[in-house]
CSV table of C-alpha atoms in Angstrom, one decimal:
chain,number,residue,atom,x,y,z
A,1,UNK,CA,32.3,52.7,68.9
A,2,UNK,CA,34.8,50.0,68.4
A,3,UNK,CA,37.1,49.8,65.3
A,4,UNK,CA,38.7,46.4,64.4
A,5,UNK,CA,41.6,46.5,62.0
A,6,UNK,CA,43.0,43.3,60.2
A,7,UNK,CA,46.1,43.6,58.2
A,8,UNK,CA,46.5,40.9,55.4
A,9,UNK,CA,47.7,39.9,52.1
A,10,UNK,CA,44.4,38.8,50.3
A,11,UNK,CA,42.5,41.5,48.5
A,12,UNK,CA,40.2,39.0,46.8
A,13,UNK,CA,39.3,37.4,50.2
A,14,UNK,CA,38.3,40.5,51.9
A,15,UNK,CA,36.3,41.6,48.9
A,16,UNK,CA,34.9,38.0,48.5
A,17,UNK,CA,33.9,37.9,52.3
A,18,UNK,CA,31.8,41.2,51.9
A,19,UNK,CA,30.7,40.6,48.4
A,20,UNK,CA,28.8,37.4,49.7
A,21,UNK,CA,27.1,39.3,52.4
A,22,UNK,CA,25.6,41.7,49.9
A,23,UNK,CA,24.8,39.2,47.2
A,24,UNK,CA,22.9,37.1,49.7
A,25,UNK,CA,21.1,40.1,50.8
A,26,UNK,CA,22.8,40.2,54.0
A,27,UNK,CA,24.4,43.5,53.4
A,28,UNK,CA,24.7,46.5,51.1
A,29,UNK,CA,27.4,48.6,49.6
A,30,UNK,CA,27.0,52.2,51.1
A,31,UNK,CA,30.1,54.1,49.1
A,32,UNK,CA,33.3,53.8,47.6
A,33,UNK,CA,36.4,55.8,46.5
A,34,UNK,CA,37.9,55.3,43.2
A,35,UNK,CA,36.1,51.9,42.8
A,36,UNK,CA,33.2,51.5,40.4
A,37,UNK,CA,30.1,50.2,42.2
A,38,UNK,CA,27.5,48.2,39.9
A,39,UNK,CA,24.5,50.3,39.3
A,40,UNK,CA,22.0,47.4,40.8
A,41,UNK,CA,24.0,47.2,44.0
A,42,UNK,CA,25.2,43.9,43.6
A,43,UNK,CA,29.1,43.3,44.2
A,44,UNK,CA,31.1,42.3,41.2
A,45,UNK,CA,34.1,40.9,43.1
A,46,UNK,CA,36.3,40.4,40.0
A,47,UNK,CA,35.8,43.9,38.6
A,48,UNK,CA,36.3,45.4,42.2
A,49,UNK,CA,39.5,43.8,42.7
A,50,UNK,CA,40.5,44.9,39.1
A,51,UNK,CA,39.8,48.4,40.1
A,52,UNK,CA,42.1,48.3,42.8
A,53,UNK,CA,44.7,47.1,40.9
A,54,UNK,CA,44.6,49.8,38.6
A,55,UNK,CA,45.3,52.0,41.4
A,56,UNK,CA,48.1,50.4,42.8
A,57,UNK,CA,49.8,48.6,39.9
A,58,UNK,CA,53.3,48.2,42.1
A,59,UNK,CA,53.0,46.4,45.3
A,60,UNK,CA,56.5,46.7,46.1
A,61,UNK,CA,57.6,44.8,49.3
A,62,UNK,CA,55.0,45.1,51.0
A,63,UNK,CA,53.7,41.6,51.9
A,64,UNK,CA,50.2,42.7,53.6
A,65,UNK,CA,48.8,45.6,51.8
A,66,UNK,CA,45.3,45.1,52.6
A,67,UNK,CA,43.4,46.8,55.5
A,68,UNK,CA,40.0,45.2,56.4
A,69,UNK,CA,38.6,47.6,59.0
A,70,UNK,CA,35.1,47.0,61.3
A,71,UNK,CA,33.2,50.1,63.0
A,72,UNK,CA,30.9,48.8,65.3
A,73,UNK,CA,28.5,51.2,67.1
A,74,UNK,CA,26.8,50.6,70.3
A,75,UNK,CA,23.5,48.7,69.7
A,76,UNK,CA,21.6,51.5,71.3
A,77,UNK,CA,23.0,53.8,68.6
A,78,UNK,CA,20.5,53.7,65.7
A,79,UNK,CA,22.2,55.0,62.6
A,80,UNK,CA,20.8,55.7,59.1
A,81,UNK,CA,22.7,54.2,56.3
A,82,UNK,CA,23.9,58.1,55.5
A,83,UNK,CA,25.1,58.4,59.0
A,84,UNK,CA,27.4,54.8,58.5
A,85,UNK,CA,28.7,56.5,55.4
A,86,UNK,CA,29.8,59.8,57.4
A,87,UNK,CA,31.5,58.1,60.1
A,88,UNK,CA,33.3,55.6,57.6
A,89,UNK,CA,34.6,58.5,55.5
A,90,UNK,CA,35.6,60.9,58.4
A,91,UNK,CA,37.2,57.8,60.3
A,92,UNK,CA,39.6,57.2,57.1
A,93,UNK,CA,40.1,60.8,56.7
A,94,UNK,CA,41.4,61.0,60.2
A,95,UNK,CA,43.5,57.7,59.8
A,96,UNK,CA,45.3,58.9,56.8
A,97,UNK,CA,43.5,56.6,54.2
A,98,UNK,CA,41.1,59.1,52.9
A,99,UNK,CA,42.4,59.3,49.4
A,100,UNK,CA,43.2,55.4,49.1
A,101,UNK,CA,40.9,53.3,47.1
A,102,UNK,CA,38.2,51.8,49.4
A,103,UNK,CA,34.7,50.4,49.7
A,104,UNK,CA,32.2,50.7,52.5
A,105,UNK,CA,29.7,47.9,53.3
A,106,UNK,CA,26.9,47.7,55.8
A,107,UNK,CA,26.2,44.4,57.3
A,108,UNK,CA,22.6,43.2,58.1
A,109,UNK,CA,22.9,39.6,58.9
A,110,UNK,CA,22.8,40.4,62.8
A,111,UNK,CA,20.6,42.7,64.9
A,112,UNK,CA,23.6,45.1,65.5
A,113,UNK,CA,24.1,46.7,62.3
A,114,UNK,CA,27.7,47.4,61.6
A,115,UNK,CA,29.9,48.4,58.6
A,116,UNK,CA,33.1,46.9,57.2
A,117,UNK,CA,35.9,48.8,55.0
A,118,UNK,CA,38.3,47.4,52.7
A,119,UNK,CA,41.3,49.3,51.5
A,120,UNK,CA,44.8,49.1,51.1
A,121,UNK,CA,48.0,50.5,52.9
A,122,UNK,CA,50.2,51.1,49.5
A,123,UNK,CA,50.2,54.3,47.3
A,124,UNK,CA,50.1,54.1,43.7
A,125,UNK,CA,53.8,54.0,43.6
A,126,UNK,CA,53.7,51.1,45.5
A,127,UNK,CA,55.3,52.7,49.1
A,128,UNK,CA,53.3,51.5,52.2
A,129,UNK,CA,51.4,54.2,54.1
A,130,UNK,CA,52.4,55.3,57.7
A,131,UNK,CA,51.1,52.5,60.1
A,132,UNK,CA,52.9,53.5,63.0
A,133,UNK,CA,50.7,53.5,66.2
A,134,UNK,CA,47.7,52.5,63.8
A,135,UNK,CA,45.8,51.1,66.5
A,136,UNK,CA,46.3,53.8,69.0
A,137,UNK,CA,45.5,56.4,66.4
A,138,UNK,CA,42.3,54.2,65.5
A,139,UNK,CA,41.3,54.4,69.1
A,140,UNK,CA,41.9,58.2,69.6
A,141,UNK,CA,39.5,58.9,66.2
A,142,UNK,CA,36.5,56.7,67.4
A,143,UNK,CA,36.6,58.4,70.7
A,144,UNK,CA,36.5,61.6,68.9
A,145,UNK,CA,33.6,60.7,66.7
A,146,UNK,CA,31.5,59.5,69.8
A,147,UNK,CA,31.9,62.9,71.2
A,148,UNK,CA,31.1,64.7,68.0
A,149,UNK,CA,28.0,62.8,67.0
A,150,UNK,CA,27.0,62.0,70.7
A,151,UNK,CA,27.4,58.0,70.3
A,152,UNK,CA,27.5,56.0,73.1
A,153,UNK,CA,31.0,55.2,74.4
A,154,UNK,CA,32.9,52.1,74.1
A,155,UNK,CA,33.1,50.1,77.1
A,156,UNK,CA,35.1,46.9,77.5
A,157,UNK,CA,33.0,44.2,78.5
A,158,UNK,CA,34.1,43.1,82.1
A,159,UNK,CA,34.1,39.2,82.8
A,160,UNK,CA,33.6,38.1,86.5
A,161,UNK,CA,33.4,35.0,88.4
A,162,UNK,CA,29.9,35.4,88.4
A,163,UNK,CA,29.1,36.3,85.0
A,164,UNK,CA,26.9,33.4,83.7
A,165,UNK,CA,28.0,31.5,80.6
A,166,UNK,CA,24.7,31.5,77.9
A,167,UNK,CA,24.2,29.5,74.9
A,168,UNK,CA,24.8,31.3,71.8
A,169,UNK,CA,22.1,33.7,70.8
A,170,UNK,CA,21.7,33.6,66.7
A,171,UNK,CA,20.3,37.0,66.6
A,172,UNK,CA,23.3,38.6,68.4
A,173,UNK,CA,27.0,39.2,67.9
A,174,UNK,CA,28.0,35.5,67.3
A,175,UNK,CA,31.9,36.0,67.1
A,176,UNK,CA,31.9,38.1,70.8
A,177,UNK,CA,29.7,35.6,72.1
A,178,UNK,CA,31.8,32.5,70.9
A,179,UNK,CA,34.8,34.5,72.4
A,180,UNK,CA,33.2,35.3,75.6
A,181,UNK,CA,32.4,31.6,75.7
A,182,UNK,CA,35.6,30.4,75.0
A,183,UNK,CA,37.3,32.7,77.4
A,184,UNK,CA,34.9,31.8,80.4
A,185,UNK,CA,35.0,28.0,79.8
A,186,UNK,CA,39.0,28.1,79.8
A,187,UNK,CA,38.9,30.3,82.8
A,188,UNK,CA,36.6,28.3,85.1
A,189,UNK,CA,36.7,24.7,84.0
A,190,UNK,CA,39.4,22.1,84.1
A,191,UNK,CA,39.7,19.4,81.4
A,192,UNK,CA,42.5,17.1,79.9
A,193,UNK,CA,41.5,16.4,76.2
A,194,UNK,CA,39.7,18.1,73.3
A,195,UNK,CA,36.8,15.6,74.0
A,196,UNK,CA,36.2,17.2,77.5
A,197,UNK,CA,36.8,20.5,76.4
A,198,UNK,CA,34.4,20.1,73.4
A,199,UNK,CA,31.7,18.3,76.1
A,200,UNK,CA,31.8,21.8,78.0
A,201,UNK,CA,31.6,24.2,74.9
A,202,UNK,CA,28.8,22.0,73.6
A,203,UNK,CA,26.5,22.7,76.6
A,204,UNK,CA,26.7,26.3,75.2
A,205,UNK,CA,26.5,25.5,71.3
A,206,UNK,CA,29.8,26.3,70.6
A,207,UNK,CA,32.4,23.4,69.1
A,208,UNK,CA,35.9,23.4,68.5
A,209,UNK,CA,38.0,21.4,65.8
A,210,UNK,CA,41.7,20.9,65.2
A,211,UNK,CA,43.2,22.3,62.0
A,212,UNK,CA,46.4,20.6,60.7
A,213,UNK,CA,47.9,21.1,57.4
A,214,UNK,CA,50.7,22.7,55.1
A,215,UNK,CA,50.7,26.2,53.8
A,216,UNK,CA,53.5,27.4,51.4
A,217,UNK,CA,55.5,24.3,52.7
A,218,UNK,CA,55.2,25.0,56.3
A,219,UNK,CA,53.0,23.1,58.6
A,220,UNK,CA,50.5,24.7,60.8
A,221,UNK,CA,48.2,23.3,63.9
A,222,UNK,CA,45.4,25.3,65.0
A,223,UNK,CA,41.9,25.6,66.5
A,224,UNK,CA,38.6,26.5,64.6
A,225,UNK,CA,35.4,27.3,66.6
A,226,UNK,CA,32.0,27.0,65.2
A,227,UNK,CA,28.5,28.3,66.6
A,228,UNK,CA,25.9,25.7,66.4
A,229,UNK,CA,22.3,25.3,67.1
A,230,UNK,CA,20.8,22.7,69.9
A,231,UNK,CA,21.1,20.0,67.2
A,232,UNK,CA,24.8,20.8,66.6
A,233,UNK,CA,24.3,22.3,63.3
A,234,UNK,CA,26.7,25.0,62.5
A,235,UNK,CA,24.7,28.4,62.3
A,236,UNK,CA,27.7,30.8,61.2
A,237,UNK,CA,30.8,31.1,59.4
A,238,UNK,CA,33.5,29.4,61.5
A,239,UNK,CA,36.2,31.3,63.4
A,240,UNK,CA,39.8,30.6,63.6
A,241,UNK,CA,41.2,31.0,67.2
A,242,UNK,CA,43.5,33.8,66.0
A,243,UNK,CA,40.2,35.8,65.5
A,244,UNK,CA,38.9,35.3,69.0
A,245,UNK,CA,42.2,35.9,70.8
A,246,UNK,CA,45.2,34.0,72.4
A,247,UNK,CA,43.1,32.5,75.0
A,248,UNK,CA,41.4,30.6,72.2
A,249,UNK,CA,44.6,29.2,70.5
A,250,UNK,CA,46.0,25.7,70.5
A,251,UNK,CA,48.9,26.6,72.5
A,252,UNK,CA,46.9,28.1,75.2
A,253,UNK,CA,44.3,25.0,75.5
A,254,UNK,CA,47.2,22.4,75.6
A,255,UNK,CA,48.6,24.5,78.3
A,256,UNK,CA,45.0,24.3,80.1
A,257,UNK,CA,45.6,20.3,79.6
A,258,UNK,CA,48.9,20.1,81.4
A,259,UNK,CA,47.9,22.4,84.2
A,260,UNK,CA,44.3,20.5,84.8
A,261,UNK,CA,46.5,17.4,85.5
A,262,UNK,CA,47.7,18.6,88.9
A,263,UNK,CA,44.5,20.3,90.0
A,264,UNK,CA,41.8,17.5,89.1
A,265,UNK,CA,40.5,15.4,91.7
A,266,UNK,CA,38.0,12.7,90.4
A,267,UNK,CA,37.0,11.4,93.7
A,268,UNK,CA,33.7,13.8,94.3
A,269,UNK,CA,32.5,13.4,90.8
A,270,UNK,CA,33.1,9.6,91.0
A,271,UNK,CA,31.0,9.5,94.1
A,272,UNK,CA,28.2,11.6,92.5
A,273,UNK,CA,28.2,9.3,89.2
A,274,UNK,CA,28.4,6.0,91.3
A,275,UNK,CA,25.2,7.1,93.5
A,276,UNK,CA,23.2,8.3,90.4
A,277,UNK,CA,24.0,5.1,88.6
A,278,UNK,CA,23.1,2.8,91.4
A,279,UNK,CA,19.8,4.3,91.7
A,280,UNK,CA,18.7,4.8,87.9
A,281,UNK,CA,16.4,2.5,86.3
A,282,UNK,CA,17.7,3.5,82.8
A,283,UNK,CA,19.7,6.1,80.7
A,284,UNK,CA,17.1,8.8,80.9
A,285,UNK,CA,16.9,8.3,84.7
A,286,UNK,CA,20.7,8.1,84.9
A,287,UNK,CA,20.7,11.7,83.2
A,288,UNK,CA,18.2,13.1,85.4
A,289,UNK,CA,19.7,11.8,88.5
A,290,UNK,CA,22.9,13.4,87.5
A,291,UNK,CA,21.4,16.9,86.7
A,292,UNK,CA,19.8,16.6,90.2
A,293,UNK,CA,23.5,16.4,91.3
A,294,UNK,CA,24.6,19.6,89.3
A,295,UNK,CA,26.2,17.0,86.6
A,296,UNK,CA,25.8,17.1,82.9
A,297,UNK,CA,26.4,14.0,80.9
A,298,UNK,CA,27.5,14.1,77.3
A,299,UNK,CA,27.0,10.9,75.1
A,300,UNK,CA,28.7,10.2,71.8
A,301,UNK,CA,26.9,7.5,69.4
A,302,UNK,CA,28.0,5.5,66.4
A,303,UNK,CA,25.4,5.6,63.6
A,304,UNK,CA,24.0,2.5,65.1
A,305,UNK,CA,23.3,4.1,68.3
A,306,UNK,CA,26.0,2.3,70.2
A,307,UNK,CA,27.6,4.8,73.1
A,308,UNK,CA,31.3,5.1,72.2
A,309,UNK,CA,32.0,8.0,74.5
A,310,UNK,CA,30.8,9.8,77.5
A,311,UNK,CA,32.1,12.8,79.4
A,312,UNK,CA,30.5,14.0,82.9
A,313,UNK,CA,30.7,18.1,83.4
A,314,UNK,CA,30.7,18.4,87.1
A,315,UNK,CA,29.6,22.1,87.5
A,316,UNK,CA,30.5,21.8,91.4
A,317,UNK,CA,33.9,21.1,90.7
A,318,UNK,CA,34.0,22.9,87.5
A,319,UNK,CA,35.7,19.7,86.0
A,320,UNK,CA,35.0,17.6,82.9
A,321,UNK,CA,36.0,13.8,83.0
A,322,UNK,CA,35.8,11.4,80.6
A,323,UNK,CA,33.9,8.0,81.9
A,324,UNK,CA,37.2,6.0,82.0
A,325,UNK,CA,38.9,8.5,84.0
A,326,UNK,CA,36.3,7.4,86.8
A,327,UNK,CA,36.8,3.7,86.5
A,328,UNK,CA,36.0,0.8,84.1
A,329,UNK,CA,32.3,0.8,85.3
A,330,UNK,CA,31.9,4.2,83.9
A,331,UNK,CA,33.5,4.0,80.4
A,332,UNK,CA,31.5,4.0,77.7
A,333,UNK,CA,31.6,0.4,76.9
A,334,UNK,CA,30.4,-0.2,80.5
A,335,UNK,CA,27.4,2.0,80.3
A,336,UNK,CA,26.5,0.9,76.5
A,337,UNK,CA,26.3,-2.6,77.8
A,338,UNK,CA,24.2,-1.3,80.6
A,339,UNK,CA,21.8,1.0,79.0
A,340,UNK,CA,21.7,-1.0,75.3
A,341,UNK,CA,21.3,-4.8,76.4
A,342,UNK,CA,19.7,-6.8,73.9
A,343,UNK,CA,18.1,-10.0,74.9
A,344,UNK,CA,20.4,-12.9,74.0
A,345,UNK,CA,18.6,-15.9,72.3
A,346,UNK,CA,18.3,-19.1,74.3
A,347,UNK,CA,20.5,-22.0,73.3
A,348,UNK,CA,18.6,-25.2,73.0
A,349,UNK,CA,20.6,-28.3,72.9
A,350,UNK,CA,20.3,-30.5,70.0
A,351,UNK,CA,18.2,-33.5,70.5
A,352,UNK,CA,19.1,-36.9,68.7
A,353,UNK,CA,16.5,-38.2,66.5
A,354,UNK,CA,15.9,-41.9,66.1
A,355,UNK,CA,14.7,-43.1,62.6
A,356,UNK,CA,13.6,-46.6,62.5
A,357,UNK,CA,15.8,-48.7,60.0
A,358,UNK,CA,13.7,-50.3,57.4
A,359,UNK,CA,13.5,-54.4,57.1
A,360,UNK,CA,15.1,-55.8,54.3
A,361,UNK,CA,12.0,-56.8,52.6
A,362,UNK,CA,10.5,-54.5,50.2
A,363,UNK,CA,13.4,-52.0,51.0
A,364,UNK,CA,13.1,-50.1,47.9
A,365,UNK,CA,9.2,-49.5,47.7
A,366,UNK,CA,9.2,-48.7,51.6
A,367,UNK,CA,11.8,-46.5,50.6
A,368,UNK,CA,10.3,-44.5,48.1
A,369,UNK,CA,6.8,-44.6,49.7
A,370,UNK,CA,8.4,-42.8,52.9
A,371,UNK,CA,10.2,-40.3,50.6
A,372,UNK,CA,7.0,-39.6,48.7
A,373,UNK,CA,5.1,-39.0,51.9
A,374,UNK,CA,7.7,-36.5,53.1
A,375,UNK,CA,7.9,-37.9,56.6
A,376,UNK,CA,11.1,-39.1,56.7
A,377,UNK,CA,14.2,-38.0,54.1
A,378,UNK,CA,17.0,-39.7,53.0
A,379,UNK,CA,20.6,-39.0,54.7
A,380,UNK,CA,21.5,-37.4,51.6
A,381,UNK,CA,18.6,-35.1,51.2
A,382,UNK,CA,19.2,-34.1,55.1
A,383,UNK,CA,22.9,-33.2,54.5
A,384,UNK,CA,21.8,-31.2,51.3
A,385,UNK,CA,19.1,-29.2,53.3
A,386,UNK,CA,21.3,-28.4,56.2
A,387,UNK,CA,24.1,-27.3,53.6
A,388,UNK,CA,21.7,-25.1,51.9
A,389,UNK,CA,20.1,-23.4,54.8
A,390,UNK,CA,23.4,-22.6,56.5
A,391,UNK,CA,22.3,-24.6,59.8
A,392,UNK,CA,25.2,-26.1,61.2
A,393,UNK,CA,23.6,-28.8,63.6
A,394,UNK,CA,25.5,-31.9,62.4
A,395,UNK,CA,23.1,-34.4,63.8
A,396,UNK,CA,22.3,-36.3,60.8
A,397,UNK,CA,18.9,-38.2,60.5
A,398,UNK,CA,19.4,-41.9,60.5
A,399,UNK,CA,23.1,-41.8,61.3
A,400,UNK,CA,22.7,-40.6,65.1
A,401,UNK,CA,24.1,-43.5,66.6
A,402,UNK,CA,27.4,-42.4,65.3
A,403,UNK,CA,27.2,-39.2,67.0
A,404,UNK,CA,28.5,-38.4,70.7
A,405,UNK,CA,25.9,-39.0,73.0
A,406,UNK,CA,25.3,-39.4,76.5
A,407,UNK,CA,27.3,-42.5,76.2
A,408,UNK,CA,30.4,-40.6,75.1
A,409,UNK,CA,33.3,-40.3,77.5
A,410,UNK,CA,35.8,-37.7,77.0
A,411,UNK,CA,38.6,-39.1,79.2
A,412,UNK,CA,38.3,-42.5,77.5
A,413,UNK,CA,38.5,-41.0,74.3
A,414,UNK,CA,41.7,-39.2,75.3
A,415,UNK,CA,43.1,-42.4,76.7
A,416,UNK,CA,42.5,-44.0,73.3
A,417,UNK,CA,44.2,-41.6,71.0
A,418,UNK,CA,47.2,-41.5,73.4
A,419,UNK,CA,47.5,-45.4,72.9
A,420,UNK,CA,47.2,-44.9,69.3
A,421,UNK,CA,49.9,-42.5,69.2
A,422,UNK,CA,52.0,-44.5,71.4
A,423,UNK,CA,51.6,-47.6,69.2
A,424,UNK,CA,52.7,-45.6,65.9
A,425,UNK,CA,55.7,-44.8,67.8
A,426,UNK,CA,56.4,-47.9,68.6
A,427,UNK,CA,56.0,-49.0,64.8
A,428,UNK,CA,58.2,-46.0,63.8
A,429,UNK,CA,61.0,-47.1,65.8
A,430,UNK,CA,61.0,-50.7,64.3
């Protein structure tokens, strides 16, 4: 059995976390001490918080008076609700918190059922209880309970170089799986940016986001980890890096960025990607050929479906590389142009239309007749039509003789302009 102890300042936060599990039918309240439990079994979080305050009206100088403890038996230990409650009460008695106000919750949101205990480490006078060697004492107590009740002994999970990294199993212990994935990815792979880091984590349904802000006037910069499904949707409450371990912290990951710069050799990956790209007939074929070379490629798309980012994860060299690190021809822009080509409209050169000029006789009647027939609109009508339609072909019907045609010589025109400027300059002097 594994006991995990968190010491914090927010009593309401601990009660709310567990109360929501109960009220969403993902848990139940097994028992309490000095705290009133509703008859219907629901968690009245506000009333519970008030009960706690009645028994500890003075908080004194203790800044973190809340203990949030979880007891996690081995998955093969099948315990009843009564067994869980007996273990929790005996554990608290041996730890020295048996007379404190507390609530025992059972969580059933994952296959491995376990219990949480919320209590406080200050007495009614506001004095802090003995917390010396708290974790060592806790470990000794769980060992004694394992022997007394014939439970499986807790064994620390060992991670070897051969331990496979697998996708998150929603029915298992999600926090433990996320922690193991983050630890093994950090141990084995080389990456130099958050995008490359997330490209690897995403293969195993984990995502990492940066968290920056201010709390009580102080800046904080951390990381938050998410368990996802195959479509990238979050499937569990996110975990702060501090809940997983120091190996998951922003400082640790930034250190891996720096160390990777000296170790990464892009040449092997570049050769394989270039070879796959030269033989591929399209994007899907490119992805397939990369997998044959033990490389996963992660594309990032805009809402319009354009590729704006690409990362190659080479499982042979254990390296993640953004496309631009391999060369311009492997960048997101280059691959988007290659795989998302749109046929360009063929430009047709405008052709001059010659309209016969009417003879002076009967000009008005012929013009009216031509206009009513709808075959040759007047120049004014043509200008209006082009303006309304947004068509910027400036060839005006009936006036094409004044448009630059094959007889237009740009060199002669330039010479003429220079001569005009020269004449203007001479006139200005005189």
